[in-house]
XYZ file of C-alpha atoms in Angstrom:
159
model
C 127.179 119.871 122.271
C 124.258 121.482 124.083
C 123.971 123.753 121.047
C 123.296 120.715 118.833
C 120.613 119.544 121.227
C 119.047 123.005 121.088
C 119.147 123.033 117.289
C 117.556 119.581 117.188
C 114.898 120.678 119.685
C 113.979 123.660 117.522
C 113.501 121.471 114.463
C 111.668 118.773 116.418
C 109.243 121.008 118.314
C 105.549 120.492 117.634
C 103.478 123.334 116.264
C 100.530 123.102 118.702
C 99.853 122.674 122.418
C 100.162 119.312 124.122
C 97.518 117.129 125.687
C 97.666 116.369 129.389
C 97.972 112.601 129.039
C 101.102 111.114 127.571
C 99.986 108.334 125.241
C 103.234 107.070 123.697
C 105.016 103.942 124.889
C 108.095 104.404 127.072
C 111.458 104.885 125.411
C 112.662 101.503 126.683
C 109.579 99.781 125.205
C 110.182 101.433 121.849
C 113.897 100.591 121.934
C 113.148 96.950 122.776
C 110.773 96.769 119.827
C 113.316 98.433 117.524
C 116.104 96.080 118.616
C 113.869 93.059 117.997
C 112.766 94.312 114.590
C 116.361 95.055 113.574
C 117.545 91.654 114.783
C 114.794 89.953 112.766
C 115.412 92.103 109.692
C 111.872 93.456 109.951
C 110.736 97.028 109.254
C 111.032 99.438 112.184
C 107.900 101.313 111.103
C 105.982 98.589 112.953
C 107.482 99.859 116.222
C 106.619 103.457 115.420
C 103.041 102.487 114.582
C 102.807 100.334 117.707
C 104.057 103.233 119.834
C 101.440 105.492 118.249
C 98.698 102.889 118.647
C 96.906 104.752 121.415
C 96.658 107.818 119.173
C 95.629 105.846 116.099
C 92.680 104.291 117.954
C 91.093 107.751 118.347
C 91.410 108.789 114.695
C 87.936 107.803 113.456
C 85.753 108.321 116.524
C 87.461 111.160 118.375
C 89.511 113.267 115.961
C 90.260 116.012 118.509
C 91.615 113.427 120.957
C 93.676 111.905 118.146
C 95.028 115.314 117.170
C 96.092 116.109 120.734
C 97.574 112.647 121.149
C 99.674 112.921 117.976
C 100.886 116.368 119.024
C 101.913 114.966 122.409
C 103.624 112.072 120.636
C 105.734 114.522 118.627
C 106.993 116.039 121.871
C 107.637 112.634 123.390
C 109.605 111.492 120.338
C 111.627 114.709 120.649
C 112.460 113.796 124.237
C 113.496 110.296 123.138
C 115.717 111.739 120.406
C 117.296 114.148 122.882
C 117.983 111.336 125.367
C 119.488 109.223 122.592
C 121.649 112.154 121.480
C 122.932 112.417 125.059
C 123.926 108.733 124.856
C 125.649 109.333 121.507
C 127.620 112.210 123.032
C 128.539 110.177 126.099
C 129.566 107.023 124.240
C 130.749 108.414 120.905
C 132.187 111.798 121.757
C 131.599 115.241 120.354
C 132.555 114.489 116.745
C 130.151 111.577 116.388
C 127.435 113.503 118.245
C 127.900 116.465 115.893
C 127.458 114.197 112.881
C 124.435 112.542 114.487
C 122.897 115.945 115.226
C 123.227 116.981 111.592
C 121.752 113.675 110.438
C 118.811 114.032 112.829
C 118.119 117.581 111.717
C 118.117 116.812 108.001
C 116.297 113.478 108.315
C 113.560 115.259 110.201
C 113.405 118.112 107.695
C 113.122 115.618 104.845
C 110.366 113.641 106.592
C 108.438 116.774 107.577
C 108.688 118.119 104.032
C 106.926 114.976 102.804
C 104.249 115.489 105.467
C 103.751 119.061 104.288
C 103.446 117.881 100.686
C 100.795 115.332 101.653
C 98.886 117.932 103.673
C 98.833 120.424 100.827
C 97.705 117.759 98.361
C 94.924 116.611 100.676
C 93.674 120.181 100.999
C 92.983 120.149 97.242
C 90.483 117.307 97.694
C 87.992 119.137 99.940
C 88.903 116.923 102.893
C 87.399 118.044 106.195
C 89.749 120.408 108.012
C 89.693 118.329 111.191
C 90.569 115.183 109.237
C 93.403 117.021 107.470
C 94.782 118.271 110.792
C 94.747 114.783 112.293
C 96.452 113.306 109.232
C 99.116 116.025 109.315
C 99.753 115.542 113.033
C 99.957 111.769 112.568
C 102.431 112.212 109.726
C 104.571 114.573 111.811
C 104.506 112.219 114.804
C 105.475 109.320 112.551
C 108.256 111.447 111.023
C 109.697 112.069 114.497
C 109.358 108.376 115.349
C 111.202 107.319 112.210
C 114.020 109.753 112.972
C 114.299 108.267 116.443
C 114.333 104.742 114.964
C 117.136 105.671 112.573
C 119.151 107.336 115.325
C 118.645 104.273 117.512
C 119.810 101.941 114.732
C 122.858 104.038 113.919
C 123.903 104.433 117.539
C 123.153 100.955 118.846
C 126.777 99.829 118.434
C 128.009 102.632 120.725
C 126.898 100.845 123.901
């Protein structure tokens, strides 16, 4: 099972260095938000955006701070996914954890592919490089957050 966690970590790793300050909400805060949204039948993207709120606030005025924040958020989401995968293994067993690991890997690949598409399209429009980098990092952080939200939703009944 550790091999699945390693595979997931490889696919979830950010592509740039991290900032010193962790800006994302705690895993329990995010999970509380997700549980509330799911119970109310509301979209979970609101929780991902709320968790990334500290990063989003920097986007216009301090793009380098935003970039570093989104890169840190990617790493933090990866840690949350890993912790959730540990819970899936503990509560659901190796077979369910193996399935969850495959789902996480391919959900993330699909999300990141869309981010790459958007980045390449934006580069055709003479967008400033810094702005393009921030948008790409935000998309990747959101992609990781959405994968965590899906994993949370699918594993919530294991408790």
